[in-house]
Every structure is written in C-alpha cells, then in structure tokens.
mmCIF file with all atom_site columns, C-alpha atoms and ligand atoms in Angstrom:
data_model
loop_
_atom_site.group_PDB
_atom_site.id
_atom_site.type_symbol
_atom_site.label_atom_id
_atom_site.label_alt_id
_atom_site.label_comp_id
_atom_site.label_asym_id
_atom_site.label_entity_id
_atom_site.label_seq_id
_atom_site.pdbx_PDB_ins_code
_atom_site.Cartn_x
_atom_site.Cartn_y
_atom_site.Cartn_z
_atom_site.occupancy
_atom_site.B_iso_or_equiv
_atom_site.pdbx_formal_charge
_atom_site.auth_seq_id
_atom_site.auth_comp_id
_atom_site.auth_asym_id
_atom_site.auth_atom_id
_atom_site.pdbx_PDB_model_num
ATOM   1   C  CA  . UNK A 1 1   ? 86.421  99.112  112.780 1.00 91.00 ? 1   UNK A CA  1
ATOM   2   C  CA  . UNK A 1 2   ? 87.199  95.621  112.937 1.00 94.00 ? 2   UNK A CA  1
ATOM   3   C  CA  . UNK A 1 3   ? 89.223  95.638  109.493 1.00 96.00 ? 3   UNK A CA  1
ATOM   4   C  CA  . UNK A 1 4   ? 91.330  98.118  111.638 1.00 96.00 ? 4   UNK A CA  1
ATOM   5   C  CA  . UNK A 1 5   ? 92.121  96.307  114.130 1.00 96.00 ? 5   UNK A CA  1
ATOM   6   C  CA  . UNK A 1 6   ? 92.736  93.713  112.158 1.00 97.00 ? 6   UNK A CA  1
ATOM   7   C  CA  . UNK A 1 7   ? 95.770  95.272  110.896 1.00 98.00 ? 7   UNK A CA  1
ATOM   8   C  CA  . UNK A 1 8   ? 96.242  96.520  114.291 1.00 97.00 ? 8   UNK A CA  1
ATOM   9   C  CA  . UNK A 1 9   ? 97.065  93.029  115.428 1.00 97.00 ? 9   UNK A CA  1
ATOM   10  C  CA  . UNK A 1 10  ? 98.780  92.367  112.311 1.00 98.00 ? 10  UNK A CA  1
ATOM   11  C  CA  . UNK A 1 11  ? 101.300 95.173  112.723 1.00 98.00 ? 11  UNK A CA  1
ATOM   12  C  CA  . UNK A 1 12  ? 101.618 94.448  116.212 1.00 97.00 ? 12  UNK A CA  1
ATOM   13  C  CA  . UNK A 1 13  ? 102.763 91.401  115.621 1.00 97.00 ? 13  UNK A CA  1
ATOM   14  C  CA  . UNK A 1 14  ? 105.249 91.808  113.195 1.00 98.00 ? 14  UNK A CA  1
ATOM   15  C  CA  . UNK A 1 15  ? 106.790 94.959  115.573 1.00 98.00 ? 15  UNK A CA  1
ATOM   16  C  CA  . UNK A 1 16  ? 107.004 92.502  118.296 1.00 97.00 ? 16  UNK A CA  1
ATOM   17  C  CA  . UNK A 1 17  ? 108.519 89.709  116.169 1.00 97.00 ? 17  UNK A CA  1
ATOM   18  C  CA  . UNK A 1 18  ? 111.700 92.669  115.421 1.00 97.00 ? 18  UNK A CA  1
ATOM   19  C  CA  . UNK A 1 19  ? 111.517 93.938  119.189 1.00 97.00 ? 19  UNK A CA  1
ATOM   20  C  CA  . UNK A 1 20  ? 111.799 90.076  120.365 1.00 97.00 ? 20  UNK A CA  1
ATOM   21  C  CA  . UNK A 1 21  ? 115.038 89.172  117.651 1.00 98.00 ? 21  UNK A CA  1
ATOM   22  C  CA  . UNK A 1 22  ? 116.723 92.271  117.592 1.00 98.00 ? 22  UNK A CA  1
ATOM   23  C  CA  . UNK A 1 23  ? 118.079 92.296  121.413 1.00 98.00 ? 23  UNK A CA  1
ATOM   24  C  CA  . UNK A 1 24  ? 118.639 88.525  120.580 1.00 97.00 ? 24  UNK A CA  1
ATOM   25  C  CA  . UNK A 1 25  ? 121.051 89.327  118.172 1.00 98.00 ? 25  UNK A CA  1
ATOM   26  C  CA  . UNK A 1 26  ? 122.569 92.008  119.997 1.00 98.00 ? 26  UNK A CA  1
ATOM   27  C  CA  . UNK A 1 27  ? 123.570 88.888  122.754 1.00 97.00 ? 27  UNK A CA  1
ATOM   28  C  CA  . UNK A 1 28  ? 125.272 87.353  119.932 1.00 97.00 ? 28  UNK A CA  1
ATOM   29  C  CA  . UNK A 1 29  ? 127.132 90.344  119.070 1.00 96.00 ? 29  UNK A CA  1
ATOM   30  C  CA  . UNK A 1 30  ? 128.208 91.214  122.547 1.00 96.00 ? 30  UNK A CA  1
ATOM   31  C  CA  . UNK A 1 31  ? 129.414 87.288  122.805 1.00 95.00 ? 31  UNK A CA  1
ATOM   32  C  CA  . UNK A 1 32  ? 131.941 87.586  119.776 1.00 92.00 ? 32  UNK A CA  1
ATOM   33  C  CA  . UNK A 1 33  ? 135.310 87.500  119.688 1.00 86.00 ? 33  UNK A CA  1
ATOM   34  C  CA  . UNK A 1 34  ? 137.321 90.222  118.628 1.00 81.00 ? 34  UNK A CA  1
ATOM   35  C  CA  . UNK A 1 35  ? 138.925 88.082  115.531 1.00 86.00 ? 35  UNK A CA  1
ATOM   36  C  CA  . UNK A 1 36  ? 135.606 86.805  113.921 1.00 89.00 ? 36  UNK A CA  1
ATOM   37  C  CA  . UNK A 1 37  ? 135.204 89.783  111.466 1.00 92.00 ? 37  UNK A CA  1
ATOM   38  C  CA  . UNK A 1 38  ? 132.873 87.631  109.273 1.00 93.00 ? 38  UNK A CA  1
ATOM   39  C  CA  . UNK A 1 39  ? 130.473 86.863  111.753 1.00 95.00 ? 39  UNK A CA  1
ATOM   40  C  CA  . UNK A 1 40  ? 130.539 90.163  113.191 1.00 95.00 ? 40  UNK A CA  1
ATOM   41  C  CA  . UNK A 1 41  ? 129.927 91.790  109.961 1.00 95.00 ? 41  UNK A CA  1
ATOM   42  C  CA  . UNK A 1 42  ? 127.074 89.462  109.041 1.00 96.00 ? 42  UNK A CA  1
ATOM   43  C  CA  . UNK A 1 43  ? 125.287 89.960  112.231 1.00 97.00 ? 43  UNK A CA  1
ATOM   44  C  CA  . UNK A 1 44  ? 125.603 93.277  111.276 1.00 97.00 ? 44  UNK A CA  1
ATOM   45  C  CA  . UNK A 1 45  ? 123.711 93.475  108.539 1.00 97.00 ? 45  UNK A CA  1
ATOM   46  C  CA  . UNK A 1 46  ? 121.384 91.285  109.611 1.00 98.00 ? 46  UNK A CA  1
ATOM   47  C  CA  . UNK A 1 47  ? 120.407 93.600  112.747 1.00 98.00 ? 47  UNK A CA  1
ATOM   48  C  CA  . UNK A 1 48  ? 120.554 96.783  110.280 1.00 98.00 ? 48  UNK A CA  1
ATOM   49  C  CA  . UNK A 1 49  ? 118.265 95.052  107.751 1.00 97.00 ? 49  UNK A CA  1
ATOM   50  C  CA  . UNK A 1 50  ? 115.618 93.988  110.954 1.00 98.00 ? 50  UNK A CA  1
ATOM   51  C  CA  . UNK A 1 51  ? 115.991 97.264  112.232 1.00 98.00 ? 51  UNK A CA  1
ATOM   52  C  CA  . UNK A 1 52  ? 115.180 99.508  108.919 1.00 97.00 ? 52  UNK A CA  1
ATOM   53  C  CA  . UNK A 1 53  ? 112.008 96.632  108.476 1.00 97.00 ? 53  UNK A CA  1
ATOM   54  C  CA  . UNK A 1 54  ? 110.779 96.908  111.809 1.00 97.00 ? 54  UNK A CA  1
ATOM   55  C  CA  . UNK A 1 55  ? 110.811 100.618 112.605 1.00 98.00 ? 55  UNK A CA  1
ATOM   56  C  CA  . UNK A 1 56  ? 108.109 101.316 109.947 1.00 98.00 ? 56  UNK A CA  1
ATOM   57  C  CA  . UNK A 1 57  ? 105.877 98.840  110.955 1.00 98.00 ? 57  UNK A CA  1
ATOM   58  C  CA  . UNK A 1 58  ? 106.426 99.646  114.817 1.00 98.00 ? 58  UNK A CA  1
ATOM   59  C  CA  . UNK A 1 59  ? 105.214 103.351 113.799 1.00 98.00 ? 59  UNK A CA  1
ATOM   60  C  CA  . UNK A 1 60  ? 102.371 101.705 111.779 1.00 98.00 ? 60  UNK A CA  1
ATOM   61  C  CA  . UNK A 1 61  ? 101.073 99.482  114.274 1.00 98.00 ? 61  UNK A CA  1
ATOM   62  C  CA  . UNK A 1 62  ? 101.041 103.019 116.704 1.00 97.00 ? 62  UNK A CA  1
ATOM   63  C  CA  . UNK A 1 63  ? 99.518  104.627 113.808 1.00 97.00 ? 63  UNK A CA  1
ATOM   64  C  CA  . UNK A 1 64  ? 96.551  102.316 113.595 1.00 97.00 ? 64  UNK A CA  1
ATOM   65  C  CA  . UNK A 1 65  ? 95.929  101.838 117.675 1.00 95.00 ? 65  UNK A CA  1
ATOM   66  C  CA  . UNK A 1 66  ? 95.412  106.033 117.259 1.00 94.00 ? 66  UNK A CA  1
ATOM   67  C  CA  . UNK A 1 67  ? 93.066  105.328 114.574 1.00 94.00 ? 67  UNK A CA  1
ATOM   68  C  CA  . UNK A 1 68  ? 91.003  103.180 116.677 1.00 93.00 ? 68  UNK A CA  1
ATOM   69  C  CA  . UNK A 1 69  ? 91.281  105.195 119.581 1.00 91.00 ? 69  UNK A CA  1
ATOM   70  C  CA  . UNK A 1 70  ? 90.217  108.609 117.996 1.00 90.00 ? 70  UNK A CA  1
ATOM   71  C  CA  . UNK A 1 71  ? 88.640  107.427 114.499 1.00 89.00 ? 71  UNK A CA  1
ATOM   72  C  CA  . UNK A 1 72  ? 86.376  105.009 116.427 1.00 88.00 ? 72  UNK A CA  1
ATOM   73  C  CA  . UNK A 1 73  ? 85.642  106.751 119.877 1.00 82.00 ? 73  UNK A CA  1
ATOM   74  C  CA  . UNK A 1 74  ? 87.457  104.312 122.761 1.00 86.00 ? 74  UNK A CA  1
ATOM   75  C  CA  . UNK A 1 75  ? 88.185  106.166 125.879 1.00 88.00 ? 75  UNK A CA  1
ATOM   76  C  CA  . UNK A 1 76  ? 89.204  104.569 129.420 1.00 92.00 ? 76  UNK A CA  1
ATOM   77  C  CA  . UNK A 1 77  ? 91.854  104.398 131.750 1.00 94.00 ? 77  UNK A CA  1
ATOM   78  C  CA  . UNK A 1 78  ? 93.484  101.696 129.950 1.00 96.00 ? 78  UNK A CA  1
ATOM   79  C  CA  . UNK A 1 79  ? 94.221  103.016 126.826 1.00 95.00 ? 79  UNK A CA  1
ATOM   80  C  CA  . UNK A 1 80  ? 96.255  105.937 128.342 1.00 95.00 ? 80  UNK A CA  1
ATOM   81  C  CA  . UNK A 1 81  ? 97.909  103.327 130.416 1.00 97.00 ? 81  UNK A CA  1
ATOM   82  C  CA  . UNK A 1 82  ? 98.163  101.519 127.871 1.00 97.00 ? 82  UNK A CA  1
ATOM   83  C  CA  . UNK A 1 83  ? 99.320  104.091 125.148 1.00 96.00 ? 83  UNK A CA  1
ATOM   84  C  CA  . UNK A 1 84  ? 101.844 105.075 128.277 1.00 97.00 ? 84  UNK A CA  1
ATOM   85  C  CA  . UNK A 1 85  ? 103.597 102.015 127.882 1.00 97.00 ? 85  UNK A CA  1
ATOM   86  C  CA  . UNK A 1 86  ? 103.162 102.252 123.908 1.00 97.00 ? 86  UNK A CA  1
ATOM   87  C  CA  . UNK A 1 87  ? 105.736 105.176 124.293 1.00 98.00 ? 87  UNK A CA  1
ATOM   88  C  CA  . UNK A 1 88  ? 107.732 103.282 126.876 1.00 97.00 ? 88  UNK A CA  1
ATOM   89  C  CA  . UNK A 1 89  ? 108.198 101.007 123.569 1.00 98.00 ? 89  UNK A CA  1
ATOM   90  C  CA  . UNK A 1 90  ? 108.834 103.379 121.034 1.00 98.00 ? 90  UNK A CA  1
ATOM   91  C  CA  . UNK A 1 91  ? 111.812 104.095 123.257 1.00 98.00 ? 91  UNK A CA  1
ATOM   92  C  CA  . UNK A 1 92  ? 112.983 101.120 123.873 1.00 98.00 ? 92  UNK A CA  1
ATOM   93  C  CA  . UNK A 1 93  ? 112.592 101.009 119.891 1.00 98.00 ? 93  UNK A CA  1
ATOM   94  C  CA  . UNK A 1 94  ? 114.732 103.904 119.596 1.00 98.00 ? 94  UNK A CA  1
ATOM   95  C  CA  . UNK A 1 95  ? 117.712 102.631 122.143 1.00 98.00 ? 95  UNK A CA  1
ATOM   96  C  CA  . UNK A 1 96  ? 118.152 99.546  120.288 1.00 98.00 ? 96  UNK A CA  1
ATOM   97  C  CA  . UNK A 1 97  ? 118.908 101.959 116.775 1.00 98.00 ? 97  UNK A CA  1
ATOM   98  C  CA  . UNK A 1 98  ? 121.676 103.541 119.348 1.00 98.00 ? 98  UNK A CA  1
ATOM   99  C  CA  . UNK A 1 99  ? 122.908 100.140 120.884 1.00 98.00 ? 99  UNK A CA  1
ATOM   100 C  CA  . UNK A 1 100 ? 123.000 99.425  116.689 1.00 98.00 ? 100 UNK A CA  1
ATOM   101 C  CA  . UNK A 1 101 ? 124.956 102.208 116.019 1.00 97.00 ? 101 UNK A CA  1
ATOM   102 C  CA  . UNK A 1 102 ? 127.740 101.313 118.894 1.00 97.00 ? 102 UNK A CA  1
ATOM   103 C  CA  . UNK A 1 103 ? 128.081 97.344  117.686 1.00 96.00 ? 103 UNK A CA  1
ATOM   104 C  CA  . UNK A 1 104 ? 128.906 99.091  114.384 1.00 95.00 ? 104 UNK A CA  1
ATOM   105 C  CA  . UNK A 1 105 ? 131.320 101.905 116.039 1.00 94.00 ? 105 UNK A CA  1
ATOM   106 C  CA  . UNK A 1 106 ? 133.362 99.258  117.742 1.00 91.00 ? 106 UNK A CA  1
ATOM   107 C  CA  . UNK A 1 107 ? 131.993 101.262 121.254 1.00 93.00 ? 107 UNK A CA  1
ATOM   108 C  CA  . UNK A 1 108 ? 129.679 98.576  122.795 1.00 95.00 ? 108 UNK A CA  1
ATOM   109 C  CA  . UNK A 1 109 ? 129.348 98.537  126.318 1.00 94.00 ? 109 UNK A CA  1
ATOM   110 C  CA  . UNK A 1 110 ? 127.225 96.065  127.614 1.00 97.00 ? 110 UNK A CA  1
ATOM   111 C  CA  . UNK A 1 111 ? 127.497 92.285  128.202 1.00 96.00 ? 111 UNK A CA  1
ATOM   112 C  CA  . UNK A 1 112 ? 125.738 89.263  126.934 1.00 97.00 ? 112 UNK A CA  1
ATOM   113 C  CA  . UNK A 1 113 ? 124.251 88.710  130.099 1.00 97.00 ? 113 UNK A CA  1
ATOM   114 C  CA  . UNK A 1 114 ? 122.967 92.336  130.577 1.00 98.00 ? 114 UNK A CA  1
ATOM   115 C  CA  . UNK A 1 115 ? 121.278 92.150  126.789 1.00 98.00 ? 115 UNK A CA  1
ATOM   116 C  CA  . UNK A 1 116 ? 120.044 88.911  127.547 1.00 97.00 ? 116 UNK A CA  1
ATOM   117 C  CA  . UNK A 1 117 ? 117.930 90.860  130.613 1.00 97.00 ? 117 UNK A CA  1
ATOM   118 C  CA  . UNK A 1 118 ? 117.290 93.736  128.179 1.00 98.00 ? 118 UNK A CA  1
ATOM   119 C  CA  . UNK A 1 119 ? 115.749 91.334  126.051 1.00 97.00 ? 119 UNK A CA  1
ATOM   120 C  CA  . UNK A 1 120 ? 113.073 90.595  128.329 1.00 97.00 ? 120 UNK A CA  1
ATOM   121 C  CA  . UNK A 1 121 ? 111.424 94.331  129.122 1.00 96.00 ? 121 UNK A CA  1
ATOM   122 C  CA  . UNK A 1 122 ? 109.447 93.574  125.567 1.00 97.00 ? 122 UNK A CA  1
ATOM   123 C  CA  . UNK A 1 123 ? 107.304 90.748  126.743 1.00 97.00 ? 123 UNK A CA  1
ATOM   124 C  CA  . UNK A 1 124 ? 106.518 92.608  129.919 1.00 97.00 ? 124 UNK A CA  1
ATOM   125 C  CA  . UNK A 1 125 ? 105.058 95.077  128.063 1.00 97.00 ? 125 UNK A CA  1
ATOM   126 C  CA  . UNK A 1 126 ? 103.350 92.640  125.637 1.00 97.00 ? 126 UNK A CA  1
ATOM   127 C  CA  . UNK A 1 127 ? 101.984 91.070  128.773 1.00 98.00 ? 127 UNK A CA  1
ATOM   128 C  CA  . UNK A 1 128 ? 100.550 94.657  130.219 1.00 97.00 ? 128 UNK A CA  1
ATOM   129 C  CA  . UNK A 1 129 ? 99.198  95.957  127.132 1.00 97.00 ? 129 UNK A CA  1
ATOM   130 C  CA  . UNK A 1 130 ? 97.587  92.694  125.359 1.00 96.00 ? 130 UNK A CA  1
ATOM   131 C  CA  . UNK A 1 131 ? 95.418  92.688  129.341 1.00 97.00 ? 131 UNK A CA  1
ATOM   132 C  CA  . UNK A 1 132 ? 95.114  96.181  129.085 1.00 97.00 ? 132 UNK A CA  1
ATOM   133 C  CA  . UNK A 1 133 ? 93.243  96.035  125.394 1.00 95.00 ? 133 UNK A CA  1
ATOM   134 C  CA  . UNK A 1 134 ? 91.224  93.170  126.195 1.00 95.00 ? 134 UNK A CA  1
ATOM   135 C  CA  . UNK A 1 135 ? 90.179  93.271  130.217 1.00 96.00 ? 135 UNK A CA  1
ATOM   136 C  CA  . UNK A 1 136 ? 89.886  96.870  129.691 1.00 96.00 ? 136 UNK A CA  1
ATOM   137 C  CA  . UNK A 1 137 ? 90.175  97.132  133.866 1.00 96.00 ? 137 UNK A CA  1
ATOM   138 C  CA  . UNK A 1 138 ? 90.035  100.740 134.481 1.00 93.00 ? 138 UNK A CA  1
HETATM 139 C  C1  . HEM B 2 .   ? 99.656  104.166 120.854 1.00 97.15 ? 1   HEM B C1  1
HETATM 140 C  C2  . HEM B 2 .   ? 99.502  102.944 120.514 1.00 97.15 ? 1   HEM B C2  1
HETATM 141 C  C3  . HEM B 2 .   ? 98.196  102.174 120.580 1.00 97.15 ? 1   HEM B C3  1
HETATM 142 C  C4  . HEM B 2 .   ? 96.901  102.625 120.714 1.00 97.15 ? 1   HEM B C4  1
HETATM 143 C  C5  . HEM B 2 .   ? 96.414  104.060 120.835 1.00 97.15 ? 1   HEM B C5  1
HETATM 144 C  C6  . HEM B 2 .   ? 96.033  101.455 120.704 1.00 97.15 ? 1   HEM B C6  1
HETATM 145 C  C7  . HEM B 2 .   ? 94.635  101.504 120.768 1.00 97.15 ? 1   HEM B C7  1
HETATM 146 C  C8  . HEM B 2 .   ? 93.833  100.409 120.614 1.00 97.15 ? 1   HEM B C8  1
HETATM 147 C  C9  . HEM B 2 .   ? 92.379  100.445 120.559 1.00 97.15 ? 1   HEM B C9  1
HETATM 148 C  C10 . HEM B 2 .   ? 91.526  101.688 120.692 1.00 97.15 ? 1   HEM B C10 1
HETATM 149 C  C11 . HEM B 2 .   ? 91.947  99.163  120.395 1.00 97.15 ? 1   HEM B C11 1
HETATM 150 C  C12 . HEM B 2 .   ? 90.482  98.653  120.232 1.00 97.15 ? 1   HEM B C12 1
HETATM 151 C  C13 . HEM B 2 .   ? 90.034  98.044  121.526 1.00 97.15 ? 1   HEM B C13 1
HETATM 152 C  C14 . HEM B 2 .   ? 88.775  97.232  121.328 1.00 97.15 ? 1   HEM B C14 1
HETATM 153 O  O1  . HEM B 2 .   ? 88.358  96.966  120.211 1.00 97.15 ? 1   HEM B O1  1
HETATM 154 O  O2  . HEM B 2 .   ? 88.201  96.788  122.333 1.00 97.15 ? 1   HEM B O2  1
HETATM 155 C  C15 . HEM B 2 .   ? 93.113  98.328  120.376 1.00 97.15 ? 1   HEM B C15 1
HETATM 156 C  C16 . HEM B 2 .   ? 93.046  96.967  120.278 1.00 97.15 ? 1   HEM B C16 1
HETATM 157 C  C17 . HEM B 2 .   ? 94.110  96.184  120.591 1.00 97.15 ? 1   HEM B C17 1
HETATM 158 N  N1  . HEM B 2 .   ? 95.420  96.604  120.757 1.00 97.15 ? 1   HEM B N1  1
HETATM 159 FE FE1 . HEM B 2 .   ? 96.122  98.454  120.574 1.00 97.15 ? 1   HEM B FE1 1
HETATM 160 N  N2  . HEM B 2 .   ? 96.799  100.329 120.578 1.00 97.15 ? 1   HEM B N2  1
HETATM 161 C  C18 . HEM B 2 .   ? 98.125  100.721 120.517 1.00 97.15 ? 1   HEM B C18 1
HETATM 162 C  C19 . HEM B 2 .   ? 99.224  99.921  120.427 1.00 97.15 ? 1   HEM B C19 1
HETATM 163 C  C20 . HEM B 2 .   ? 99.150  98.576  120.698 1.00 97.15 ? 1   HEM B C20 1
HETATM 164 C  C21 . HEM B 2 .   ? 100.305 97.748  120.942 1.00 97.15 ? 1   HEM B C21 1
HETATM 165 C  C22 . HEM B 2 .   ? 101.755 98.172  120.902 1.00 97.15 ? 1   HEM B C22 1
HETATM 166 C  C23 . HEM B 2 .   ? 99.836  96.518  121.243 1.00 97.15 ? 1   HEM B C23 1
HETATM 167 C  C24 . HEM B 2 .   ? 100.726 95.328  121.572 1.00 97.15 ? 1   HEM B C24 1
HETATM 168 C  C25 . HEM B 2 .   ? 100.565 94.416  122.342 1.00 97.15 ? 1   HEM B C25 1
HETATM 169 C  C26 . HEM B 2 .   ? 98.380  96.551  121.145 1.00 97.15 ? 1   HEM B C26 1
HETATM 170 C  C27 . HEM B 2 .   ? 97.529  95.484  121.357 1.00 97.15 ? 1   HEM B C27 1
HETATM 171 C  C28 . HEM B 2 .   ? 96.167  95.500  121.107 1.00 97.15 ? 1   HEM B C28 1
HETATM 172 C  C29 . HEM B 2 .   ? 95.282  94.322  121.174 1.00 97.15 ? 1   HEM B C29 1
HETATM 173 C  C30 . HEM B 2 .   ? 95.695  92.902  121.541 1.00 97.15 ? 1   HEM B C30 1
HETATM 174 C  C31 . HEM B 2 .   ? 93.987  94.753  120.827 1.00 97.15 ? 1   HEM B C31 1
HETATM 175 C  C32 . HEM B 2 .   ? 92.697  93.907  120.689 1.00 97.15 ? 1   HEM B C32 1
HETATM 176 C  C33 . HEM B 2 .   ? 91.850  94.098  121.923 1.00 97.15 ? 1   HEM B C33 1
HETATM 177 C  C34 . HEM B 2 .   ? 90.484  93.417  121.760 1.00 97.15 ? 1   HEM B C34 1
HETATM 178 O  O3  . HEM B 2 .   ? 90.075  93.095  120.666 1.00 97.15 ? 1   HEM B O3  1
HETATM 179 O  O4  . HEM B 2 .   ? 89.817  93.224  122.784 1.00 97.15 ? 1   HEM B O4  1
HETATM 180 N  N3  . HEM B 2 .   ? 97.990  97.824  120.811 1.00 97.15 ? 1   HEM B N3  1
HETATM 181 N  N4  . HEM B 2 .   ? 94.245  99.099  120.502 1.00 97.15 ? 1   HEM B N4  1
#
C-alpha cells in the first residue's frame, strides 16, 4: 500500500506542477500584443507540450488515489469530499484544454487579470484535499 501511495504523491505532484504553470502561461498569452507572432507562437507550443504531458499524469495520479481507495479498503467522509473536489479538478483540467484551444483560434476572451485569479482555484483545492487525506476529519 505504501509503494502506492508513493506514486500517488508522486503523480500528484507532477499534475499540480502543470495545473500551477499552465494558467501562468495563459496570463502571458492574454498580456501579448497583437504583433509579437514569435512569442505568441512559442508560448504556444510550450502550453500544448505542458498540456499533452500533464493530462496523462493528472488521470494517473486519479487512477492511483482509486486504487488506494478500493484496492486497499479506505472509506470516510473525506475521501468522497475529497474525490468531489478531485472531479472539481479534472474539470478545471479540462477548461484549460478549451481556454488552449481559443489562444490558438485567435478567440480568447479573458484578461490577464481574470487568468491571474483563475490561476489561484488550484491551490485552494491543493489546500482542501492535502487536509482532507491527512486529518481525515469526517
Ligand atoms: C479521485 C482521486 C483520488 C482518490 C480516490 C484518492 C484517494 C486517496 C487515498 C485512499 C489515500 C490513502 C490515505 C491514507 O493512507 O491515509 C490517499 C492519500 C493521499 N492523497 Fe489522494 N486521492 C485522490 C486524488 C488526490 C489528489 C488530486 C491529491 C492532491 C492533493 C491527493 C492527495 C493525497 C495525499 C497528500 C495523500 C497522503 C495522505 C496521508 O498519507 O496521510 N489525492 N489518497
């Protein structure tokens, strides 16, 4: 069990590295003029390449918390609080492959300032769930 959640950690780690530079990069997109193709296209690729290397490992590190959870018999309130908040993340996952696909469209919306606040929801979750898995409250 513990080699499990071992890599647990490990994966987790690495997702939140991604979910933590990803939106940071978006802020530098949004703040670019319209004339500086060649930064624009290498923050491109550099958000596309983060965001093919962190989806796998996002879905790994959910992989191995259900391993745990069923393959090792936790129960409790906090793991479906917790795994409530895991999906809350796989969203949030998911809308930055969309906000992705605008930067590349030319159809972004949003402003530096508002990704600079959407950069934040991530370490509230962090925050929730890391005192979720180890207080185990409820
Ligand atoms: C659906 C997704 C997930 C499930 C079902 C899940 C489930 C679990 C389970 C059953 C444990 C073992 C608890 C123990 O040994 O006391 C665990 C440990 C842990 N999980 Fe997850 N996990 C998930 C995702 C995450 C995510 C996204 C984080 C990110 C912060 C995370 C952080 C932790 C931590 C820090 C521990 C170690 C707790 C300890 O050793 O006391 N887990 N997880």
């Amino acid at each position: 069990m513990l080699i499990v959640k071992v890599v647990h950690l490990w994966l987790v780690v690495s997702w939140f590295a991604g979910l933590f530079y990803l939106p940071r990069l978006f802020v530098n997109l949004a703040m670019i003029e319209a004339d500086s193709v060649a930064e624009r296209d290498r923050l491109l690729l550099m958000s596309g390449k983060l965001y093919r290397f962190v989806t796998p490992i996002g879905l790994l590190a959910v992989a191995s918390g259900l391993w745990l959870w069923l393959g090792f018999g936790f129960s409790g309130g906090w793991l479906h609080v917790k795994t409530t908040l895991v999906v809350l993340l796989l969203a949030y996952h998911a809308y930055c492959g969309r906000l992705l696909h605008h930067f590349r469209t030319g159809c972004n919306r949003h402003s530096h300032v508002w990704y600079r606040w959407f950069n934040e929801m991530p370490v509230l979750v962090l925050l929730a769930v890391t005192y979720l898995a180890v207080v185990k409250p409820f």
